[in-house]
Coordinates of C-alpha atoms and ligand atoms in Angstrom, one line a residue:
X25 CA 0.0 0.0 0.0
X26 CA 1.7 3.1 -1.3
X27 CA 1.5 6.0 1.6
X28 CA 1.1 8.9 -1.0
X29 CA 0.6 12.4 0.7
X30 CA -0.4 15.3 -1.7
X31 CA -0.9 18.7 -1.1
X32 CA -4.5 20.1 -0.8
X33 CA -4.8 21.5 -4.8
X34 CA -3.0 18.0 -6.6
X35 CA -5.6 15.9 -4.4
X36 CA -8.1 17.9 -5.5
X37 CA -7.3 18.0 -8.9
X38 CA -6.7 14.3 -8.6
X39 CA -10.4 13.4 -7.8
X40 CA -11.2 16.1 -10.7
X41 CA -9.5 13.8 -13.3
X42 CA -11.4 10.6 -11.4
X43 CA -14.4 12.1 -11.2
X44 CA -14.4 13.5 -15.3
X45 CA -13.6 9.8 -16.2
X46 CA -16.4 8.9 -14.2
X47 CA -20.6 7.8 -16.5
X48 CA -23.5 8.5 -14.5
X49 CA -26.0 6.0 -14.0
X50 CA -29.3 5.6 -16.3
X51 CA -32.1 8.3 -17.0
X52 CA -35.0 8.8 -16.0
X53 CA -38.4 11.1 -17.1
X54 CA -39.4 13.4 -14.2
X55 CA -42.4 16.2 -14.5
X56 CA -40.6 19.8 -14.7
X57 CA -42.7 20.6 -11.6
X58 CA -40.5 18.0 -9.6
X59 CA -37.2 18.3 -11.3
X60 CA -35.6 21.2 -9.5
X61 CA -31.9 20.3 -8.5
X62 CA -32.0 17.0 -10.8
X63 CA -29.6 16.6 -13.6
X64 CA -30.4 17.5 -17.2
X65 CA -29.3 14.9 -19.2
X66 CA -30.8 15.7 -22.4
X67 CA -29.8 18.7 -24.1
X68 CA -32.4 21.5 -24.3
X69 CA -32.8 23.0 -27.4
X70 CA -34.9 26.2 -28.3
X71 CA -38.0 25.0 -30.0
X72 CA -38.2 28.3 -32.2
X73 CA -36.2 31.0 -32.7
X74 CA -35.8 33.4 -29.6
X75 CA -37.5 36.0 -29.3
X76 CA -39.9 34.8 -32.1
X77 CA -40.8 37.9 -33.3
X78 CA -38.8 41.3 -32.7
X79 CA -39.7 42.1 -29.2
X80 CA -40.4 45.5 -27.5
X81 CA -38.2 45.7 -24.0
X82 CA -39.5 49.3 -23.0
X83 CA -43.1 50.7 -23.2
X84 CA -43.1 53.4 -25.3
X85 CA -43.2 54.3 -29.1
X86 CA -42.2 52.3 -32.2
X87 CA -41.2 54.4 -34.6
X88 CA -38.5 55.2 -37.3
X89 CA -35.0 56.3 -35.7
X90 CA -34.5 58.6 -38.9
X91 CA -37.4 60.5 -37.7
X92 CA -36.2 61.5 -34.5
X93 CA -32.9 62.6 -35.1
X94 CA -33.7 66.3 -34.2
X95 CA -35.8 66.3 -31.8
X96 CA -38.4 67.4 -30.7
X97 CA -40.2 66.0 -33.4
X98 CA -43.8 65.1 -33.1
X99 CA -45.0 61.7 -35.4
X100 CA -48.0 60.6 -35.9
X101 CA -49.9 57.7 -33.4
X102 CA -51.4 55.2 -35.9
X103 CA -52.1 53.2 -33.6
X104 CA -51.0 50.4 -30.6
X105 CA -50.1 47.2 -30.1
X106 CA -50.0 45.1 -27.0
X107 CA -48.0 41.9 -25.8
X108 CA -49.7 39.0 -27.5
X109 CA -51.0 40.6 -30.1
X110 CA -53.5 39.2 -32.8
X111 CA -51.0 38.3 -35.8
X112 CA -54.0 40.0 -38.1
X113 CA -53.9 43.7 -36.1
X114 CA -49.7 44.0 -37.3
X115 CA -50.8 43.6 -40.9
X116 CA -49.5 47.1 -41.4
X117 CA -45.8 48.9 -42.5
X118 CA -44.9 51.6 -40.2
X119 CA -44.1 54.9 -42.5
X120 CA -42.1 57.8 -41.9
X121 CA -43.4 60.5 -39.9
X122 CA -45.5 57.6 -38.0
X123 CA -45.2 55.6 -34.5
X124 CA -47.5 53.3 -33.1
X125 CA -47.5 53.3 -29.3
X126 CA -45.9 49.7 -28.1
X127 CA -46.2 47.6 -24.9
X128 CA -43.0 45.6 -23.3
X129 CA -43.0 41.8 -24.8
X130 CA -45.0 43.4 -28.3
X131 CA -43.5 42.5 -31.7
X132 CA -42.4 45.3 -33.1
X133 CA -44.0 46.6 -36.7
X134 CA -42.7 46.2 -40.2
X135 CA -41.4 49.4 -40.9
X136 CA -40.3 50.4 -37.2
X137 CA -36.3 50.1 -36.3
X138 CA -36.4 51.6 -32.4
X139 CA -38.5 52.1 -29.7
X140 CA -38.7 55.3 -27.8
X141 CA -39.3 55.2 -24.2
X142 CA -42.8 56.6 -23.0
X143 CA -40.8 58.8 -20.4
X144 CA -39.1 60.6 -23.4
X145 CA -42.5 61.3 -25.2
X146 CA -45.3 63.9 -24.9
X147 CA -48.4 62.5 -25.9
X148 CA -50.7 65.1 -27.6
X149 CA -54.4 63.7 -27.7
X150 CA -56.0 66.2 -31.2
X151 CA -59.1 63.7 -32.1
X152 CA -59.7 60.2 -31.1
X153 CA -58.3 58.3 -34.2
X154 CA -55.6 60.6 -34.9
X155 CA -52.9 61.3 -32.1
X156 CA -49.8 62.6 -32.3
X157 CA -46.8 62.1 -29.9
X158 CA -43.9 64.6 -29.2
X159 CA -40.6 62.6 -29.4
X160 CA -38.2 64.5 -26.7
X161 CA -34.7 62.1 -27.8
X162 CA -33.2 60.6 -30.2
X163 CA -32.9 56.4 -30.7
X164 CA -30.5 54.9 -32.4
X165 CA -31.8 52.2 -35.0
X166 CA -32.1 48.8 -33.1
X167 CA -33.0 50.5 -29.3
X168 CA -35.3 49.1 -26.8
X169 CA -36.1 45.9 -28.9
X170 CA -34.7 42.5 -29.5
X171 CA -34.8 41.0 -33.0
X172 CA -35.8 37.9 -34.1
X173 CA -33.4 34.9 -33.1
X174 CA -30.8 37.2 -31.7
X175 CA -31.2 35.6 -28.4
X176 CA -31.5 31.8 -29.6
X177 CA -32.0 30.3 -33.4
X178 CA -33.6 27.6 -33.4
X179 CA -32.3 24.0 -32.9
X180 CA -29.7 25.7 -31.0
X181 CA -28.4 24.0 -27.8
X182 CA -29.5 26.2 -24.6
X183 CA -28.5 23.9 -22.1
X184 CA -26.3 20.8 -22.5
X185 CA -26.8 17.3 -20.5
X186 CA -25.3 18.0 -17.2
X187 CA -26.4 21.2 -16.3
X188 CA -28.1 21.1 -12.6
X189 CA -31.7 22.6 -12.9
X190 CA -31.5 25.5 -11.1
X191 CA -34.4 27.8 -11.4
X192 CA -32.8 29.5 -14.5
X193 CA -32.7 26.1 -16.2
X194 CA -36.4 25.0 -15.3
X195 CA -37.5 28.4 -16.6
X196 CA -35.4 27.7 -20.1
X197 CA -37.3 24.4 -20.3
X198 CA -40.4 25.8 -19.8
X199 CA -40.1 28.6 -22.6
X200 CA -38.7 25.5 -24.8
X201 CA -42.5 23.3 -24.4
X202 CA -41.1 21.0 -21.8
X203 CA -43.4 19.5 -19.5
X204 CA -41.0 16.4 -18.4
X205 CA -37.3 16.0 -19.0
X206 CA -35.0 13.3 -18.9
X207 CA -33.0 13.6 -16.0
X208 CA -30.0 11.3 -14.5
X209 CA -30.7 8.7 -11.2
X210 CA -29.6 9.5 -8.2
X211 CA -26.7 7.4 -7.5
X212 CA -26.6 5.7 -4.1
X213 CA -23.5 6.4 -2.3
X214 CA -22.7 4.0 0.8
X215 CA -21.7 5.1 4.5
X216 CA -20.0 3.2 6.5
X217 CA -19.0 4.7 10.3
X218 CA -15.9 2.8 12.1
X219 CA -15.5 2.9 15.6
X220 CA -15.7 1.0 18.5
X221 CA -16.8 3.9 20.6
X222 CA -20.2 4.4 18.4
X223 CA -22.9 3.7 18.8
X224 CA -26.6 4.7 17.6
X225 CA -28.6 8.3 17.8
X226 CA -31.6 5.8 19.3
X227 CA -29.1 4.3 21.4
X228 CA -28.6 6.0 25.4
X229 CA -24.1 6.0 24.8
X230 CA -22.1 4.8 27.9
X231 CA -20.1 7.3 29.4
X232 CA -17.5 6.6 27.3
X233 CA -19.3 6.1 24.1
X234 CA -20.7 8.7 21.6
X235 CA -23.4 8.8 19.2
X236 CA -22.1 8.6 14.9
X237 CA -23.4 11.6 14.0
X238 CA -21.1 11.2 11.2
X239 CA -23.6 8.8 9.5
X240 CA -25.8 11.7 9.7
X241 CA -23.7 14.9 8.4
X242 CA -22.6 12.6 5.3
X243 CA -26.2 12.0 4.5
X244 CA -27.0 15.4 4.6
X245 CA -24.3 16.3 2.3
X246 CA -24.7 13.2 0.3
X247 CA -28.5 14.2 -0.4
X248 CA -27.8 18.3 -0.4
X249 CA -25.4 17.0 -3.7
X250 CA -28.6 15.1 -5.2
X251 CA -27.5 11.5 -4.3
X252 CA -29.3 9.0 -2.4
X253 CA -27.3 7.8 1.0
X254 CA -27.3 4.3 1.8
X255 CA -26.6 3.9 5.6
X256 CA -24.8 0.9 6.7
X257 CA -24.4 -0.2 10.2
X258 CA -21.6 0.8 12.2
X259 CA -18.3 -1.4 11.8
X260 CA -16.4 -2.0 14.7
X261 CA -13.1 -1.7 15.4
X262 CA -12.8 -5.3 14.2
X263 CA -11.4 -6.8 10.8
X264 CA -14.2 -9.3 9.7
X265 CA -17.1 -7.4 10.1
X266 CA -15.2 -4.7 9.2
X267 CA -14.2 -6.1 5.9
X268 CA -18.1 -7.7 5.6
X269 CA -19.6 -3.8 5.8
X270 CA -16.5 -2.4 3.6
X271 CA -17.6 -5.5 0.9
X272 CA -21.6 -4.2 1.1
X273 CA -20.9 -0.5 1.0
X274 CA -18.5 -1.5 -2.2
X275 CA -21.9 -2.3 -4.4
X276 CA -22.8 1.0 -4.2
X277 CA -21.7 3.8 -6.7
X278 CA -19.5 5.4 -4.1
X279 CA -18.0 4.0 -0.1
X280 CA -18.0 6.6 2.3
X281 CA -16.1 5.3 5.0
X282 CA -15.8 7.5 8.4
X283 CA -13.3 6.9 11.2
X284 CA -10.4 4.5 11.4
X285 CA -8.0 6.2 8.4
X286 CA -5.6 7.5 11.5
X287 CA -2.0 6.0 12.5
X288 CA -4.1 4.4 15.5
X289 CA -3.0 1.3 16.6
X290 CA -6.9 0.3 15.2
X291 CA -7.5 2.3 12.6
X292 CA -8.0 -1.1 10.2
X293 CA -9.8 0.9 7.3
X294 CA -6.5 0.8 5.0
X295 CA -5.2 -2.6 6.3
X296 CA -8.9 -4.0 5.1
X297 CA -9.2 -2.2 2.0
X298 CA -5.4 -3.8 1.2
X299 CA -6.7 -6.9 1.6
X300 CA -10.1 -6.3 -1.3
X301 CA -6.8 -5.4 -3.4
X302 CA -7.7 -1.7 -3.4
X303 CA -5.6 0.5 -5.3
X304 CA -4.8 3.6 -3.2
X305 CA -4.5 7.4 -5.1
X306 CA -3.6 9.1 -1.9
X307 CA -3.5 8.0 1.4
X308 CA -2.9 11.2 3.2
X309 CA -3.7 15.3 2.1
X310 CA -1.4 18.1 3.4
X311 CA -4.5 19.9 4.6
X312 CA -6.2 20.4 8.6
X313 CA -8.6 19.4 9.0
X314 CA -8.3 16.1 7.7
X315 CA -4.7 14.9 6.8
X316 CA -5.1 11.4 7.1
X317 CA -8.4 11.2 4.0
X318 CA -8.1 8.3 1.7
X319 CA -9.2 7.7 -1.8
X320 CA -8.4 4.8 -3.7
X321 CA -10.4 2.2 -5.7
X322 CA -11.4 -1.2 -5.3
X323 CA -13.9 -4.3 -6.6
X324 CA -14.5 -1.4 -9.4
X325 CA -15.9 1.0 -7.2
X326 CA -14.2 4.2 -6.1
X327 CA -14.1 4.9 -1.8
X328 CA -12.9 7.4 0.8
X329 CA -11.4 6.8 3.9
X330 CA -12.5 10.2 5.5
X331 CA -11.2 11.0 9.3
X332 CA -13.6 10.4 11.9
X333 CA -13.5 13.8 13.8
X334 CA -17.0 15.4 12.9
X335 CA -15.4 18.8 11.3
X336 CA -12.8 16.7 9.2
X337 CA -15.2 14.6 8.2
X338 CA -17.6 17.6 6.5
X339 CA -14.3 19.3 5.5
X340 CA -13.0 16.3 3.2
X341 CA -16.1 15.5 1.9
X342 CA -16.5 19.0 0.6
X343 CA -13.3 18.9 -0.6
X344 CA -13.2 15.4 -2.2
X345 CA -16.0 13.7 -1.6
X346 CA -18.8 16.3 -3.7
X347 CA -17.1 15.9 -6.6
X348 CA -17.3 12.3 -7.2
X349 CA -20.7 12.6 -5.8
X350 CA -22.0 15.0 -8.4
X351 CA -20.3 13.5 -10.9
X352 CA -22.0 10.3 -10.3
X353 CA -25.0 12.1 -10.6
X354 CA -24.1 13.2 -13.8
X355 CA -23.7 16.9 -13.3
X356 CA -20.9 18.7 -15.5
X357 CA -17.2 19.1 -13.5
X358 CA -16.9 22.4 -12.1
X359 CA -14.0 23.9 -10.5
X360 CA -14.0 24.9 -6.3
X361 CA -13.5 28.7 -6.2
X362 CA -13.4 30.6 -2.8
X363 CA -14.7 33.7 -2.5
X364 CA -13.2 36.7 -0.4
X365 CA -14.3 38.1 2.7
X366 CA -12.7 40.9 5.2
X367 CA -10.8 39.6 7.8
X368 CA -11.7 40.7 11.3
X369 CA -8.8 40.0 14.0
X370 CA -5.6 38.4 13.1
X371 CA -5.1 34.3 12.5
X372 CA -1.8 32.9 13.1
X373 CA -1.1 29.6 12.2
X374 CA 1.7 27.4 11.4
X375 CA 3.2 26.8 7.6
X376 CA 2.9 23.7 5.6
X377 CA -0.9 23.0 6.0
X378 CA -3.6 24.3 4.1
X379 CA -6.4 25.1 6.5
X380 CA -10.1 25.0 6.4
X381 CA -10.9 26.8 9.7
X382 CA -14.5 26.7 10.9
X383 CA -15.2 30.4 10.6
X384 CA -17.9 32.9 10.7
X385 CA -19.2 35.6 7.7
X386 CA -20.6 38.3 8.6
X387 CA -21.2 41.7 7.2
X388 CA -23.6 43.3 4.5
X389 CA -23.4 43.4 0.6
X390 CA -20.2 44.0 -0.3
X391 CA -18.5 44.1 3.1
X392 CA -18.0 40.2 3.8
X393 CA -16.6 40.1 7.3
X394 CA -15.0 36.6 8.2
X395 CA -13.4 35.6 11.6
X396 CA -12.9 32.4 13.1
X397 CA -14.9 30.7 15.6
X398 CA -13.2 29.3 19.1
X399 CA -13.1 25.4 18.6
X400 CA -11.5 22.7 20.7
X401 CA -10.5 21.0 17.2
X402 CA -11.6 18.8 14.8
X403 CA -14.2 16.9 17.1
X404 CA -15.7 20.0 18.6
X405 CA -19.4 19.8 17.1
X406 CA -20.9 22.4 19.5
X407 CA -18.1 24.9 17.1
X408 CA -19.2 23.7 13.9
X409 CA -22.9 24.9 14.0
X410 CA -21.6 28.1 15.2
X411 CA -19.7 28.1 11.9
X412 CA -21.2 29.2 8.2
X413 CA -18.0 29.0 6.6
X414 CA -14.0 27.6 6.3
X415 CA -11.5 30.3 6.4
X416 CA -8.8 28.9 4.0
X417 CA -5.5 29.4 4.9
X418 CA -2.4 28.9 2.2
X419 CA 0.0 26.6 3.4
X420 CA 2.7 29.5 3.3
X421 CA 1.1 32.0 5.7
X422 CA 1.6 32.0 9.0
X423 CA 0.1 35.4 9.4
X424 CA -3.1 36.8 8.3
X425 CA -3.2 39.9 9.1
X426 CA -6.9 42.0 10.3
X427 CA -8.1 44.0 7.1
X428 CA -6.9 41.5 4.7
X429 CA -9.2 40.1 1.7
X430 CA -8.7 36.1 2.8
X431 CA -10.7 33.1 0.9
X432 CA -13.6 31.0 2.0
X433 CA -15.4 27.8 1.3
X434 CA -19.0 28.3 2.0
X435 CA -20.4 25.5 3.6
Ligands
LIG509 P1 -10.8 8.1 14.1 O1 -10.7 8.8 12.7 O2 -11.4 6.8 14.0 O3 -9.4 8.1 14.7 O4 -11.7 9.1 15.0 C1 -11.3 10.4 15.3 C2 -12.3 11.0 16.3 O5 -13.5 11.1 15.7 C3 -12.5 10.2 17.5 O6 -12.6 11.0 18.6 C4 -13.8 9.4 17.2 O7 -14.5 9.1 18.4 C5 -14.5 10.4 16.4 N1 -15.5 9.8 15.5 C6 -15.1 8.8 14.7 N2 -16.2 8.4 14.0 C7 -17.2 9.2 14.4 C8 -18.6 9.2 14.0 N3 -19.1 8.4 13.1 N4 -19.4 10.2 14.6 C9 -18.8 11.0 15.5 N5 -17.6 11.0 15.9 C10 -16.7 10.1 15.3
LIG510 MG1 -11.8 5.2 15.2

């Protein structure tokens, strides 16, 4: 079993390449009304061109921008037209020295090359059929409308297979006639807790026992990701059953392991997994928390070891672990990117690490405030939920200093 130790950004890129490599599972049909978050994994393309008609963006005046090029200049209202339209009423050519008054999301008349807004116009009211309007600017040809197809031709690809449906996406496949869409399966990813000391949330611990709320954090993240968590029972601290659990978590798309990845006299996760013939593709990150995370390969399946402290064990699997998840869901490969926020008091740390420090953001619009919260460590749960985000400290800084623009990973 080759110990390999990378740093935080080749690990990372490590499970990118893995997880690009990687085929989601089968398709299914799902109503657009229930496929928010799913996976596209058909391409959307635009049903007709988009707009399909030269669209008005602006109340106001359709008119001929040669008209108006010293204004004031006062055309003459022949008439209006509203959004949705009867194609029958635009069966007219717009002349010079005309304008027909125009609604937002109105086609725009043959003849007309600009829309004036309504707030630079004085309408003048002379007899019922026969308006006029006083034009106070000038438009340039093509203003406050959108032409035919210049948003989407037809047949073109709006979205491609892979794309999560976020609201933007669902509203895409509704303007495109889709009432169901083909969408990837969840893929079940396995979790398997290892520890002697755990036991149950229905179970009353011993004094010295406590309660795998890693099982439970996982799933979260597992299902936040658009997977479906399978929950194993917890392994002991024991080879055989150990290596029974690993076995069944291994028929899933993805193992999860928790706990047991340390240098501990019985941390058996990596002695068990040598023994299914796992191939190992690091066994250790240069990160804190969670140095000691595994990810290897075996029976065909990819798994993490991730270490059992609660806070390493959200840390890696926001690191490493979403990733492969979402690929296995089919969603496209997107890069991590930390945004900035102010820092508020001063972090020293040592060099050599990169950190992921439960932290707090604060602040208002464009004044992100970040400091970190008091923790015990890795283990200390009661810190974590007072946490909303990871300050990320570079390995080569042992100072951050109060004031300074420092990256986060929001959690
Ligand atoms: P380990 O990685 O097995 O050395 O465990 C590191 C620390 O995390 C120990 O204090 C464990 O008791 C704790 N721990 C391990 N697994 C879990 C779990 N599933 N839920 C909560 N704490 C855990
Ligand atoms: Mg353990």
């Amino acid at each position: 079993m080759p110990a390999s130790s990378l740093t935080f950004e080749q690990a990372r890129h490590l499970v990118e390449t893995h997880a690009t490599a990687l085929r989601p599972a089968a398709t299914e049909t799902v109503a657009l009304a229930g496929a928010a978050s799913r996976i596209l994994a058909e391409p959307l393309l635009a049903d007709r061109d988009f707009p399909p008609f030269p669209r008005a963006t602006r109340d106001g005046f359709a008119l001929r921008a040669a008209d108006v090029v010293h204004p004031p200049t006062t055309l003459r209202v022949i008439g209006e037209i509203k959004a949705g339209i009867a194609p029958a009423e635009l069966n007219f050519h717009l002349a010079s020295g005309q304008a027909v008054s125009i609604m937002t999301g109105a086609p725009l008349p043959s003849g007309a090359d600009a829309v004036v807004m309504v707030e630079y116009t004085e309408v003048e009211y002379t007899e019922p059929a026969a308006d006029e309007v006083k034009v106070l600017r000038s438009v340039a040809v093509g203003e406050n409308y959108v032409p035919t197809g210049a948003e989407a031709l037809r047949g073109a690809v709006l979205l491609h297979p892979g794309a999560r449906l976020d609201a933007a996406a669902i509203a895409c496949a509704a303007s495109v006639g889709k009432p169901t869409l083909r969408v990837f399966r969840r893929p079940r990813i396995a979790v398997l807790s290892t520890g002697d000391e755990l036991v149950d949330v229905h179970s009353l611990p011993g004094p010295t026992q406590i309660r795998n709320s890693n099982l439970h954090s996982l799933a979260a993240q597992i299902s936040a990701a658009g997977a479906e968590p399978v929950l194993l029972p917890i392994a002991p601290d024991e080879p055989a059953r150990l290596r029974e659990l690993i076995e069944q978590g291994l028929q899933a798309d993805l193992l999860l392991l928790t706990g047991g990845v340390s240098v501990g006299k019985y941390d058996l996760v990596e002695q068990v997994l040598a023994e299914l013939q796992a191939s190992f593709l690091f066994t250790s990150v240069q990160i804190q928390p969670g140095r000691p995370a595994v990810f290897g390969q075996a029976r065909g399946r990819y798994f993490f070891g991730l270490p059992g402290n609660p806070v390493s064990t959200m840390v890696t699997f926001e690191l490493f672990g979403r990733p492969m998840v979402e690929a296995l869901c089919g969603m496209a490969p997107r890069k991590l990117v930390f945004p900035r926020a102010r820092l508020k008091s001063e972090v020293r740390t040592r060099t050599g690490l990169t950190r992921f420090l439960p932290a707090s953001l604060t602040g208002e619009f464009d004044d992100a405030q970040v400091e970190l919260v008091h923790w015990q460590g890795s283990g200390d749960m009661a810190a974590i939920v007072r946490a909303n985000c990871y300050l990320v400290v570079p390995p080569d800084r042992e100072l951050l200093s109060a004031g300074e623009w420092v990256p986060i990973l929001l959690r």
